[in-house]
PDB file of C-alpha atoms in Angstrom:
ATOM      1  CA  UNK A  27      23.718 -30.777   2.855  1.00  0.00           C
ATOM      2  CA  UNK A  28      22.087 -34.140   2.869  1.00  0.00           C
ATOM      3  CA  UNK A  29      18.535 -33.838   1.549  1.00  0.00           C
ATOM      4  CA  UNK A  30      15.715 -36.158   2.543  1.00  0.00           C
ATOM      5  CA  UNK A  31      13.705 -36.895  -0.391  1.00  0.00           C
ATOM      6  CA  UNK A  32      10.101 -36.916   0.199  1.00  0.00           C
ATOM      7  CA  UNK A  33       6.820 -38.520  -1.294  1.00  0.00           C
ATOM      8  CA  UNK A  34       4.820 -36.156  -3.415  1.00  0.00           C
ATOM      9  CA  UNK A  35       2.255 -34.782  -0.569  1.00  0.00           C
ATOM     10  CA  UNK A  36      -1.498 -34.661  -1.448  1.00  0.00           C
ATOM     11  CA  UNK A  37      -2.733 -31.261  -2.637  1.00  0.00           C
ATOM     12  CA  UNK A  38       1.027 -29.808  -2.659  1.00  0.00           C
ATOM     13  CA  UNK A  39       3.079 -30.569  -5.673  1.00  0.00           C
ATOM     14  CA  UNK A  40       6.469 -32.339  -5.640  1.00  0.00           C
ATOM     15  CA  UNK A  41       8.207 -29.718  -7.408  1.00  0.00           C
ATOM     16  CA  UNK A  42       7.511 -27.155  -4.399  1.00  0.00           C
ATOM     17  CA  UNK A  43       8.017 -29.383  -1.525  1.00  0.00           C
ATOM     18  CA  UNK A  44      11.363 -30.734  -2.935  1.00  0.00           C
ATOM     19  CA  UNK A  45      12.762 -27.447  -2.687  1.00  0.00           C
ATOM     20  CA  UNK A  46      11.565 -27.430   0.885  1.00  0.00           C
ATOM     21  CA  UNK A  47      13.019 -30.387   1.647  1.00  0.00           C
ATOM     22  CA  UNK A  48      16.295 -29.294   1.101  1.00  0.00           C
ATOM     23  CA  UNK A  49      15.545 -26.885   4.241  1.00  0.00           C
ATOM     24  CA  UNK A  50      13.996 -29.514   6.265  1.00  0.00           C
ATOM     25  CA  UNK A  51      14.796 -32.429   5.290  1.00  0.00           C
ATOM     26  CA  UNK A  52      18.327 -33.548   6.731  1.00  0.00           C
ATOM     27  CA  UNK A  53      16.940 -32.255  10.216  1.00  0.00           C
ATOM     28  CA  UNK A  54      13.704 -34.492   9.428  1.00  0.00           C
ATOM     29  CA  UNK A  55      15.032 -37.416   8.207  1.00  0.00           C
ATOM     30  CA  UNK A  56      17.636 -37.799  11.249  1.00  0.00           C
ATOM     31  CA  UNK A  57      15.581 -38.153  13.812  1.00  0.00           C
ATOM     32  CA  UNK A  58      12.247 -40.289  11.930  1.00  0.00           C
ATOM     33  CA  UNK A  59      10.167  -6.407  18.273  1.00  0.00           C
ATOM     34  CA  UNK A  60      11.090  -4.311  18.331  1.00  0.00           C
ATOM     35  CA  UNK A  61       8.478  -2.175  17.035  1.00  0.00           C
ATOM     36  CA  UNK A  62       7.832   1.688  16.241  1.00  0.00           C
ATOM     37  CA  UNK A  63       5.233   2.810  19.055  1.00  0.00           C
ATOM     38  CA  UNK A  64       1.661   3.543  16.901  1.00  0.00           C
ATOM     39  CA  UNK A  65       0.492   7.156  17.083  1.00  0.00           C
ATOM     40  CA  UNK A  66      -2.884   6.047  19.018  1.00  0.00           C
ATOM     41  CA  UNK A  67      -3.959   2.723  20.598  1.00  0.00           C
ATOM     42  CA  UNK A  68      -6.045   0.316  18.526  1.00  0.00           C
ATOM     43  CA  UNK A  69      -9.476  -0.412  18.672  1.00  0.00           C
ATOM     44  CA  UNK A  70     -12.267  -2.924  18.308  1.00  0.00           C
ATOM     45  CA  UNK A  71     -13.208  -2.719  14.575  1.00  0.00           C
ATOM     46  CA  UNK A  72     -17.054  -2.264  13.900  1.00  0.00           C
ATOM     47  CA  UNK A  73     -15.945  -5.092  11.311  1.00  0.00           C
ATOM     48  CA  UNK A  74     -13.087  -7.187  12.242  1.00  0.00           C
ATOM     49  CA  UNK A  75     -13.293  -9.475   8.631  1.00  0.00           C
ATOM     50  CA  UNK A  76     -12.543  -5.654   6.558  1.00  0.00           C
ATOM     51  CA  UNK A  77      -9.864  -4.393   8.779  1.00  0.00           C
ATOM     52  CA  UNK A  78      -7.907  -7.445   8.209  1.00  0.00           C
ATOM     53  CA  UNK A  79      -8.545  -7.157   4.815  1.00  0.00           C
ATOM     54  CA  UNK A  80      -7.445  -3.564   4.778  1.00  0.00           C
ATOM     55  CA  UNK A  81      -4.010  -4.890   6.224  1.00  0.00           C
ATOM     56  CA  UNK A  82      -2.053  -4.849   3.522  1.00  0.00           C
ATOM     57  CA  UNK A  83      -2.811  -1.383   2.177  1.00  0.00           C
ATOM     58  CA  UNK A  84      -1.594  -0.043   5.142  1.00  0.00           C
ATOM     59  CA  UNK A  85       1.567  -1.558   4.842  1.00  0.00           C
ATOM     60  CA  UNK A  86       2.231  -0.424   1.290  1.00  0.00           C
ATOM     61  CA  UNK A  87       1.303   3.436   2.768  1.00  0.00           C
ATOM     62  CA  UNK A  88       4.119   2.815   5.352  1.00  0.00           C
ATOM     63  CA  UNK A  89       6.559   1.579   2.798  1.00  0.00           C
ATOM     64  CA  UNK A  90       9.331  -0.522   4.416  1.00  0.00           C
ATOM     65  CA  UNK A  91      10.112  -2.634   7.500  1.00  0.00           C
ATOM     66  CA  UNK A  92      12.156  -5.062   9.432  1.00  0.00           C
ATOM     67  CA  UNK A  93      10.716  -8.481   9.442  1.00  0.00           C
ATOM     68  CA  UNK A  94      11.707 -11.458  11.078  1.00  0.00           C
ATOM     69  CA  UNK A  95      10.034 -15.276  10.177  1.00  0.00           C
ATOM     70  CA  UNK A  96      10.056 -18.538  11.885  1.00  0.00           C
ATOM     71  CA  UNK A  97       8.559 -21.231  10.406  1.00  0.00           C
ATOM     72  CA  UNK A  98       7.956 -24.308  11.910  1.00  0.00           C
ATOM     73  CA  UNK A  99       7.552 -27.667  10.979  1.00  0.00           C
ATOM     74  CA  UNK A 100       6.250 -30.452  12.264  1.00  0.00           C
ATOM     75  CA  UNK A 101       5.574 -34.168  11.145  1.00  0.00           C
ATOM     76  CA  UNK A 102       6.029 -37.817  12.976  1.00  0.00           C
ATOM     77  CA  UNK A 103       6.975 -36.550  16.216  1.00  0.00           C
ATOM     78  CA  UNK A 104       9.815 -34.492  14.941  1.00  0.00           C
ATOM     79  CA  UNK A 105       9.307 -30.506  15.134  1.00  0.00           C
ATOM     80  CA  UNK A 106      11.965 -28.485  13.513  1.00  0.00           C
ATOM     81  CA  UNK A 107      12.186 -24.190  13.286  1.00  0.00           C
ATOM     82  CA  UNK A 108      13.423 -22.237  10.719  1.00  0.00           C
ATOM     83  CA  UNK A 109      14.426 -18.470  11.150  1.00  0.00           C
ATOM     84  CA  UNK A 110      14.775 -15.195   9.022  1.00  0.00           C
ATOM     85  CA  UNK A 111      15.700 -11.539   9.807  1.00  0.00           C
ATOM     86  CA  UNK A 112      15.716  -9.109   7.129  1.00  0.00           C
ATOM     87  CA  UNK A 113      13.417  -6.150   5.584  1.00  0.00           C
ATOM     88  CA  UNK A 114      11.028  -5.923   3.232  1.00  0.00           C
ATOM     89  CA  UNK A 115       9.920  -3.398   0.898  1.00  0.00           C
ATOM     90  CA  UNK A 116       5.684  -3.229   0.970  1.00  0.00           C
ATOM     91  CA  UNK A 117       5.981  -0.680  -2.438  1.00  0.00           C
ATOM     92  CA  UNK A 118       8.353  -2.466  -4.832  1.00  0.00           C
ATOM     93  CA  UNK A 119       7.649  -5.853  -3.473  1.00  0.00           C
ATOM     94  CA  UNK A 120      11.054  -7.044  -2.851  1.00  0.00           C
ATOM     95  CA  UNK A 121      12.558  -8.339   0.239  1.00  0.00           C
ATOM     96  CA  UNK A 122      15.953  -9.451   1.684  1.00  0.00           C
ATOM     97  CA  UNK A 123      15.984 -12.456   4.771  1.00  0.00           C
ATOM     98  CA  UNK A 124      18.396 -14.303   6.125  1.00  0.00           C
ATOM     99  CA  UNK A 125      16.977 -17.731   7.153  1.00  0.00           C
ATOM    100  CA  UNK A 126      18.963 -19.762   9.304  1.00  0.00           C
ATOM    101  CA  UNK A 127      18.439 -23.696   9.693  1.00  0.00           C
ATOM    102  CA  UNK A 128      18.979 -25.144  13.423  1.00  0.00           C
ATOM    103  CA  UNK A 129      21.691 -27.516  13.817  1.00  0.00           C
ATOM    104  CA  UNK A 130      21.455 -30.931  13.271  1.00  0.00           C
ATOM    105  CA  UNK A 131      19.818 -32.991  16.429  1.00  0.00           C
ATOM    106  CA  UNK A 132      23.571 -33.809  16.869  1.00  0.00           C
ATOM    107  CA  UNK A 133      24.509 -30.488  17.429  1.00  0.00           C
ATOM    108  CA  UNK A 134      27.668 -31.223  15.529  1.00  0.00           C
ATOM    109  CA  UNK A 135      27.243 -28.832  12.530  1.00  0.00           C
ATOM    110  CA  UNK A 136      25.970 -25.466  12.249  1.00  0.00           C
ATOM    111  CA  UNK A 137      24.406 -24.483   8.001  1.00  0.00           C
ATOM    112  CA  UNK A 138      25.328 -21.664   6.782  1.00  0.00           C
ATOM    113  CA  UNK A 139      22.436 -18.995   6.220  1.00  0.00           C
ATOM    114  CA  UNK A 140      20.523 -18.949   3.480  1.00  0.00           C
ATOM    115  CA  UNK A 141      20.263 -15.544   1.693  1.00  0.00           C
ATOM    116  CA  UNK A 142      16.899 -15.127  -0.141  1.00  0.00           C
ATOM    117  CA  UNK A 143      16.141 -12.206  -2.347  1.00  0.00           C
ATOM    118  CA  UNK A 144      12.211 -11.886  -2.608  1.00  0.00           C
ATOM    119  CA  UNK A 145      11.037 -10.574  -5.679  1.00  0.00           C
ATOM    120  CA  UNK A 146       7.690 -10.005  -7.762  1.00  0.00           C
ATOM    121  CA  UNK A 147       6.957 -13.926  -9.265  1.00  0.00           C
ATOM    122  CA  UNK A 148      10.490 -15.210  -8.218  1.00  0.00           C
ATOM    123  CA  UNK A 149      12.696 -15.965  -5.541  1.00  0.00           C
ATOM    124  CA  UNK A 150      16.422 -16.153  -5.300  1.00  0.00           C
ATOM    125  CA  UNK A 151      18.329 -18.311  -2.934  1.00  0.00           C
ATOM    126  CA  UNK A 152      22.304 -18.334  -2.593  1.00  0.00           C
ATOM    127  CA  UNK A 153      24.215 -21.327  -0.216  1.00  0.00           C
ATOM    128  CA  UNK A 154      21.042 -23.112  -0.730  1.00  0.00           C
ATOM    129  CA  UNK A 155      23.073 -26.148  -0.713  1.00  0.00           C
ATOM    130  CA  UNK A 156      21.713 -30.054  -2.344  1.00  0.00           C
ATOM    131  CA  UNK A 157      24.887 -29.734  -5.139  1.00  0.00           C
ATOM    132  CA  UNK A 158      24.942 -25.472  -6.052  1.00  0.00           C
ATOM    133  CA  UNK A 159      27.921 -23.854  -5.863  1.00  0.00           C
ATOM    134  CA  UNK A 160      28.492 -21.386  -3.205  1.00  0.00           C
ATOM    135  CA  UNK A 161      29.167 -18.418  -5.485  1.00  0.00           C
ATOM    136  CA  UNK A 162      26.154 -19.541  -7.443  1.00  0.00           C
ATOM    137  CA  UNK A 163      21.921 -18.301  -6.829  1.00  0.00           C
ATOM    138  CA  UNK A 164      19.290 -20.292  -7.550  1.00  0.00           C
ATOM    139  CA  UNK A 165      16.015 -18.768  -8.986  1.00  0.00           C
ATOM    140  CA  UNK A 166      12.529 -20.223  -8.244  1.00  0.00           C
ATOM    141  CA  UNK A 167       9.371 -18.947 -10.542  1.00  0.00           C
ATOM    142  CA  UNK A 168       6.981 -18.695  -7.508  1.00  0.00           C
ATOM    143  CA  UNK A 169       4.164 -19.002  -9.789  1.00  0.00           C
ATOM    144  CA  UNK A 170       4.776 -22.219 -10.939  1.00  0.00           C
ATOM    145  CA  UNK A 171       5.355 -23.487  -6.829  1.00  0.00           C
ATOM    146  CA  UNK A 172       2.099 -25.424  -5.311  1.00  0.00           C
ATOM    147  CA  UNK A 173       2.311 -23.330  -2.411  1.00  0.00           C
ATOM    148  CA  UNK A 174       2.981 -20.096  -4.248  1.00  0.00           C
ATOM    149  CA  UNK A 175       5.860 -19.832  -2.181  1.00  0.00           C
ATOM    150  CA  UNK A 176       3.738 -19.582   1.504  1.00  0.00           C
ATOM    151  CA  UNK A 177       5.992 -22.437   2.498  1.00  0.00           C
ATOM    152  CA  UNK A 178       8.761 -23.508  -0.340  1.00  0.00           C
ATOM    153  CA  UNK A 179      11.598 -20.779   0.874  1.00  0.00           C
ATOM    154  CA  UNK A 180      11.467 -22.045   4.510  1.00  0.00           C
ATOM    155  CA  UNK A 181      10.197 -18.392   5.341  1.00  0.00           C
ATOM    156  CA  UNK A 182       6.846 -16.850   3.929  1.00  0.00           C
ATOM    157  CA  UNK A 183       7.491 -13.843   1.675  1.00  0.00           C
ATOM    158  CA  UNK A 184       5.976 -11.196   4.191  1.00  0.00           C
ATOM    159  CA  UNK A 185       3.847  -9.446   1.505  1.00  0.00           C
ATOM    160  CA  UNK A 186       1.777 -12.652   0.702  1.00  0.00           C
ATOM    161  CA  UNK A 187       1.445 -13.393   4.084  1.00  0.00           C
ATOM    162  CA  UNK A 188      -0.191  -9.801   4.811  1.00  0.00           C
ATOM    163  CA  UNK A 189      -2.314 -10.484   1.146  1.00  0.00           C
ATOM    164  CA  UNK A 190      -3.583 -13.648   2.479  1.00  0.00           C
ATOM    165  CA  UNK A 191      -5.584 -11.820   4.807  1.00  0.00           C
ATOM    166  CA  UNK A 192      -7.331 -10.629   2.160  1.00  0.00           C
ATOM    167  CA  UNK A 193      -9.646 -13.029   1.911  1.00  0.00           C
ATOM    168  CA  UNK A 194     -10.397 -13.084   5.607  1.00  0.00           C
ATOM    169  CA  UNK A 195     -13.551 -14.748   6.813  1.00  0.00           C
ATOM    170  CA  UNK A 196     -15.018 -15.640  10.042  1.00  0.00           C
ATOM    171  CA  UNK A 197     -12.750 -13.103  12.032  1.00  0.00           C
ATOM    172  CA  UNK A 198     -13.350 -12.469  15.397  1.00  0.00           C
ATOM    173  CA  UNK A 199     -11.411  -9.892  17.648  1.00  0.00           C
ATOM    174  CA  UNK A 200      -9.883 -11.665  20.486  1.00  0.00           C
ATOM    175  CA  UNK A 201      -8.698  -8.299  22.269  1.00  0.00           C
ATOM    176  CA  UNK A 202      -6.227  -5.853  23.089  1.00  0.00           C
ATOM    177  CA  UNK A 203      -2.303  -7.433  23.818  1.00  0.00           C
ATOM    178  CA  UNK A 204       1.177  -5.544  23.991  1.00  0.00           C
ATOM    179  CA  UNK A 205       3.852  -6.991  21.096  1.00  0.00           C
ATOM    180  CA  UNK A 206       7.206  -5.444  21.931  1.00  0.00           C
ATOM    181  CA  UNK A 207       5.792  -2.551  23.588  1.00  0.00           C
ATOM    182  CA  UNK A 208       3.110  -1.773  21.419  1.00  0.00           C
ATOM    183  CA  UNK A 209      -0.758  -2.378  21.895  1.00  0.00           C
ATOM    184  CA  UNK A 210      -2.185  -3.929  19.293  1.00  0.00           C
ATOM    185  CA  UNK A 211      -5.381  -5.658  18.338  1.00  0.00           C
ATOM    186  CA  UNK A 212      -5.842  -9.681  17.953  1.00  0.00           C
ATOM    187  CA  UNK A 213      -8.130 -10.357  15.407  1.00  0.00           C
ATOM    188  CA  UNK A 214      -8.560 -14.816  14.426  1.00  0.00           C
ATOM    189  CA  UNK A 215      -9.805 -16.373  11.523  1.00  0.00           C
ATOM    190  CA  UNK A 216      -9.574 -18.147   8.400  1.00  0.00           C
ATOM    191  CA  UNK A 217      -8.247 -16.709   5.128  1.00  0.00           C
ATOM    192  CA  UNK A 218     -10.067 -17.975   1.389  1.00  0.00           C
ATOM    193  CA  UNK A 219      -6.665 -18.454  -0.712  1.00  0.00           C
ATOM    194  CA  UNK A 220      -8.643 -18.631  -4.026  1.00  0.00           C
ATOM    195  CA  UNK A 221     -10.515 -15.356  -2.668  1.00  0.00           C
ATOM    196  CA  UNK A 222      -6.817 -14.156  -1.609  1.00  0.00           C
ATOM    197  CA  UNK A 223      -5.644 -14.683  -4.675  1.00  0.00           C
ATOM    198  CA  UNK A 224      -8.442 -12.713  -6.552  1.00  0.00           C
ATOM    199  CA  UNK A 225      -8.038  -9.569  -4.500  1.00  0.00           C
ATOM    200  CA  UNK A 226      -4.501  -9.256  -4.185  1.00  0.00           C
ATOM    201  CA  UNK A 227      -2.146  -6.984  -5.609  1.00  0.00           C
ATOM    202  CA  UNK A 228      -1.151  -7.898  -9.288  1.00  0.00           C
ATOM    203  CA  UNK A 229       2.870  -9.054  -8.017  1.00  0.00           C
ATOM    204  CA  UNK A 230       1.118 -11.118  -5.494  1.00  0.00           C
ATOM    205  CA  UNK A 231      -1.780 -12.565  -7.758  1.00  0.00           C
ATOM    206  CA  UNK A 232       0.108 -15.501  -9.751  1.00  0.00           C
ATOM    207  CA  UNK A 233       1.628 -16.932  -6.848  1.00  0.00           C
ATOM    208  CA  UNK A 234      -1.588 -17.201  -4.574  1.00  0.00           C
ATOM    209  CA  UNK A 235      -3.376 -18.539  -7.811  1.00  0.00           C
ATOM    210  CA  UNK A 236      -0.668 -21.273  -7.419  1.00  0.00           C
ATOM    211  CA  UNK A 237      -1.186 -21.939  -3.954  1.00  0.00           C
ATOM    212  CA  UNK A 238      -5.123 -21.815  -4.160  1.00  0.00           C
ATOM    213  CA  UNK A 239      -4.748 -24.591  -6.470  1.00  0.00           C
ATOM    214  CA  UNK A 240      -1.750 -26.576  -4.940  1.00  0.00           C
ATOM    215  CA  UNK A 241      -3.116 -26.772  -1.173  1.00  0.00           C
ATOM    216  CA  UNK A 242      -5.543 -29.475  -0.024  1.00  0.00           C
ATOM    217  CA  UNK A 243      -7.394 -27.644   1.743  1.00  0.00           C
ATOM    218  CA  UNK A 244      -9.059 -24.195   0.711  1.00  0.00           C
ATOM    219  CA  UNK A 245      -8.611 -22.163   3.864  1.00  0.00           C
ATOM    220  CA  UNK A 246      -6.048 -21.319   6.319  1.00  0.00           C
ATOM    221  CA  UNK A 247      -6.438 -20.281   9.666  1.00  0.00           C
ATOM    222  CA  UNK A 248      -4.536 -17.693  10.731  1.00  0.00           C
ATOM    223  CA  UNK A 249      -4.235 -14.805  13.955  1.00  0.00           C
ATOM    224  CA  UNK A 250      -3.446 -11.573  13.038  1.00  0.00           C
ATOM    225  CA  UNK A 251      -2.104  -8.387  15.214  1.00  0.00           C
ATOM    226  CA  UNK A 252      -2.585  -4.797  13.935  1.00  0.00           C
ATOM    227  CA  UNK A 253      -1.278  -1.797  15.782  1.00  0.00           C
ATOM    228  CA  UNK A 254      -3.573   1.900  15.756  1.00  0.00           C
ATOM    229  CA  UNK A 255      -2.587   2.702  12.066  1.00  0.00           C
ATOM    230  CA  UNK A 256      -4.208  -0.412  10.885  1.00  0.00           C
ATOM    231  CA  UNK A 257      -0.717  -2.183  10.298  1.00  0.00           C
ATOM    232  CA  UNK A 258       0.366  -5.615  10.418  1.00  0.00           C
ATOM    233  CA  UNK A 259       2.399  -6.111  13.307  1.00  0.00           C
ATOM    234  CA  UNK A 260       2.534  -9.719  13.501  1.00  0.00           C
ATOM    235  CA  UNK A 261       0.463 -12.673  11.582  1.00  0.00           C
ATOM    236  CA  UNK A 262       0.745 -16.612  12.506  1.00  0.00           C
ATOM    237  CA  UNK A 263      -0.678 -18.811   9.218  1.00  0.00           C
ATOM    238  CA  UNK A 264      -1.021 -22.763  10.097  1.00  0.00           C
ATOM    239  CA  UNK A 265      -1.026 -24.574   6.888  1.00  0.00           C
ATOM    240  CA  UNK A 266      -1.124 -28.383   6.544  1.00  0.00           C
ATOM    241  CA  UNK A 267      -1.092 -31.475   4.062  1.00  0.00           C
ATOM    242  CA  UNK A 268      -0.781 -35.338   4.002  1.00  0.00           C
ATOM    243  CA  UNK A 269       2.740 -36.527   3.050  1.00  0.00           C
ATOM    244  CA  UNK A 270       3.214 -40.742   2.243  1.00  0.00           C
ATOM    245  CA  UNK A 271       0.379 -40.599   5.088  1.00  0.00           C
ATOM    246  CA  UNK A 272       1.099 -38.551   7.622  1.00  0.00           C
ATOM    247  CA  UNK A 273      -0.043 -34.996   8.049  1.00  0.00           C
ATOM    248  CA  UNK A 274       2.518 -32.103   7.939  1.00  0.00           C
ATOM    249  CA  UNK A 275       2.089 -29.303  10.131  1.00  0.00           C
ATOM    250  CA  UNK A 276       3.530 -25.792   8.984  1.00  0.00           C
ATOM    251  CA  UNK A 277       3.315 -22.795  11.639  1.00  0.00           C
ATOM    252  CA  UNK A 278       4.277 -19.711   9.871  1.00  0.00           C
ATOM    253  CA  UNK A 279       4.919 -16.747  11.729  1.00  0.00           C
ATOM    254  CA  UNK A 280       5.968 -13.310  10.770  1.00  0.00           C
ATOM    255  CA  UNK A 281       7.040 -10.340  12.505  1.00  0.00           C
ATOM    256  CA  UNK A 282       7.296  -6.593  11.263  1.00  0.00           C
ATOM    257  CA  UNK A 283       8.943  -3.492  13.002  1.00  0.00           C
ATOM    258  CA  UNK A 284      11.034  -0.427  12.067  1.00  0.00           C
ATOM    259  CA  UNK A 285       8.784   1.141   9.400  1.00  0.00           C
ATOM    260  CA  UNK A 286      10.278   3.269   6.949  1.00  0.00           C
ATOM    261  CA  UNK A 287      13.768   1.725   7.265  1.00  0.00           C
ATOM    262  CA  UNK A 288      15.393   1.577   3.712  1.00  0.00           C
ATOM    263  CA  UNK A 289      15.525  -1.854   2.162  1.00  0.00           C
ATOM    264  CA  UNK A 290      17.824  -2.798  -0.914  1.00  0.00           C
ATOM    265  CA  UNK A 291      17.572  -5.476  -2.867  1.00  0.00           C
ATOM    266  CA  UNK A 292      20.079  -5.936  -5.589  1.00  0.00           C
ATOM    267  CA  UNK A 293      18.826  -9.118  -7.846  1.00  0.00           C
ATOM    268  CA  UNK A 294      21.833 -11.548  -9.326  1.00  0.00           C
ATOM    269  CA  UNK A 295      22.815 -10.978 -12.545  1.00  0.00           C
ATOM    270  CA  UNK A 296      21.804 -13.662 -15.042  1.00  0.00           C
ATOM    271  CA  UNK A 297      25.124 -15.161 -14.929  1.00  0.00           C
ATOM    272  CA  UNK A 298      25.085 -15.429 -11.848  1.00  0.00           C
ATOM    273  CA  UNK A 299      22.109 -17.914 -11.450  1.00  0.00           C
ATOM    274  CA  UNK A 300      22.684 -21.715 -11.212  1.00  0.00           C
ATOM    275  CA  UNK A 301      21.492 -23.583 -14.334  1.00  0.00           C
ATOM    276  CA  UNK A 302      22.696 -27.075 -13.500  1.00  0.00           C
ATOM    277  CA  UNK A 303      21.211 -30.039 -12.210  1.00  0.00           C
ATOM    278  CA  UNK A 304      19.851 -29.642  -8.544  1.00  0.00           C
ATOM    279  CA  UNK A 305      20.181 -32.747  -6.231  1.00  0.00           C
ATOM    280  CA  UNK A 306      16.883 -33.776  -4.512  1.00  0.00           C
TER     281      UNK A 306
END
């Protein structure tokens, strides 16, 4: 895979958005629910800024789910989408997507998916391409990424996407929709990372400290859909930051369905994990 090597962005570290880059950047640089019916309907909150708050818990009391992500990017004219389908586990905090890159403008070569292993701190990424062998994972300390890895993996780790929302402000509930059958409530706001990052679950803590200090800006606006039991059912984050310039436009959306399906996650063996020299 050809990478595009970027500029350092303001507010978001090189370190993090060279690994990104490797997702986005030969695209880039070419051309410039299924979901579980809820046992009762939703309804207004008396305060819309707590129950979004309270999303998260509610996922860890329903255990497990499907998730799918699409993350898109956009920059200089050019707009490029990145997918995932896997499952997450809400309790042990580890997840398993498959993120697919589109082809190139071209059309003339399709990338292999990228497997990516989410874990408490770290996350794992096999035929990530930019020189690793194919047999090979590479491991990424999410702690030490500027975006605490909201954007890095190409796909938002769905358990600090719901812990975002933890520091919620200035919510408003937009009203009642359907999402694949089921009602749910639209709630729209802005989420405090550095307040995120206080309130969230220890796993999640380190790598939201990370992001509250990598991003340029302090909040992120975000919309938010929660079925009857208080769950996230779907939440769109819209991050951006100034690259050689130009702003960058990240659209993060995630999807969750299928609660209390079984999710295993089997992390590589030492061994197992790339040590060499990554091309960037």
């Amino acid at each position: 895979m050809v990478v595009q090597r970027f500029g350092r962005p303001h507010g978001l570290g090189g370190g993090a958005f060279a690994v990104t880059a490797v997702l986005f950047g030969s695209l880039v640089g070419t051309v410039a629910v299924t979901g579980c019916a809820a046992p009762e309907d939703p309804k207004p909150a008396a305060d819309p800024a707590l129950t979004v708050r309270n999303a998260p818990d509610a996922l860890v009391k329903a255990g497990s789910s499907k998730a799918s992500t699409s993350m898109e990017m956009a920059a200089g004219g050019t707009r490029v989408t990145i997918r995932g389908e896997g499952g997450y586990d809400f309790r042990r905090r580890t997840g398993r997507l498959e993120v697919l890159l589109p082809k190139d403008p071209a059309g003339a070569s399709e990338h292999r998916p990228i497997t990516e292993l989410l874990a408490p701190g770290a996350l794992y990424m096999k035929n990530r391409g930019a020189g690793v062998p194919a047999d090979k994972w590479v491991r990424v300390d999410t702690t030490t990424l500027d975006d605490g890895n909201l954007v890095t993996g190409g796909a938002t780790d769905p358990a600090a996407a719901a812990e975002l929302l933890r520091g919620a402000r200035e919510v408003t509930y937009v009203g009642e929709v359907e999402l694949a059958g089921v009602k749910v409530s639209h709630y729209r706001g802005v989420a405090d990372i550095a307040h995120a990052a206080r309130a969230a679950s220890p796993q999640l803590r380190g790598a939201l400290a990370a992001a509250a200090k990598g991003f340029a800006k302090d909040t992120v606006p975000f919309d938010a859909y929660l079925d009857g039991e208080g769950r996230l059912r779907k939440v769109r984050h819209q991050f951006s930051f100034s690259n050689q310039g130009r702003t960058v436009a990240v659209a993060s959306t995630t999807l969750l369905y299928g609660f209390g399906i079984p999710v295993e996650v089997t992390l590589p063996d030492r061994r197992d994990i790339y040590a060499g020299k990554i091309k960037a």
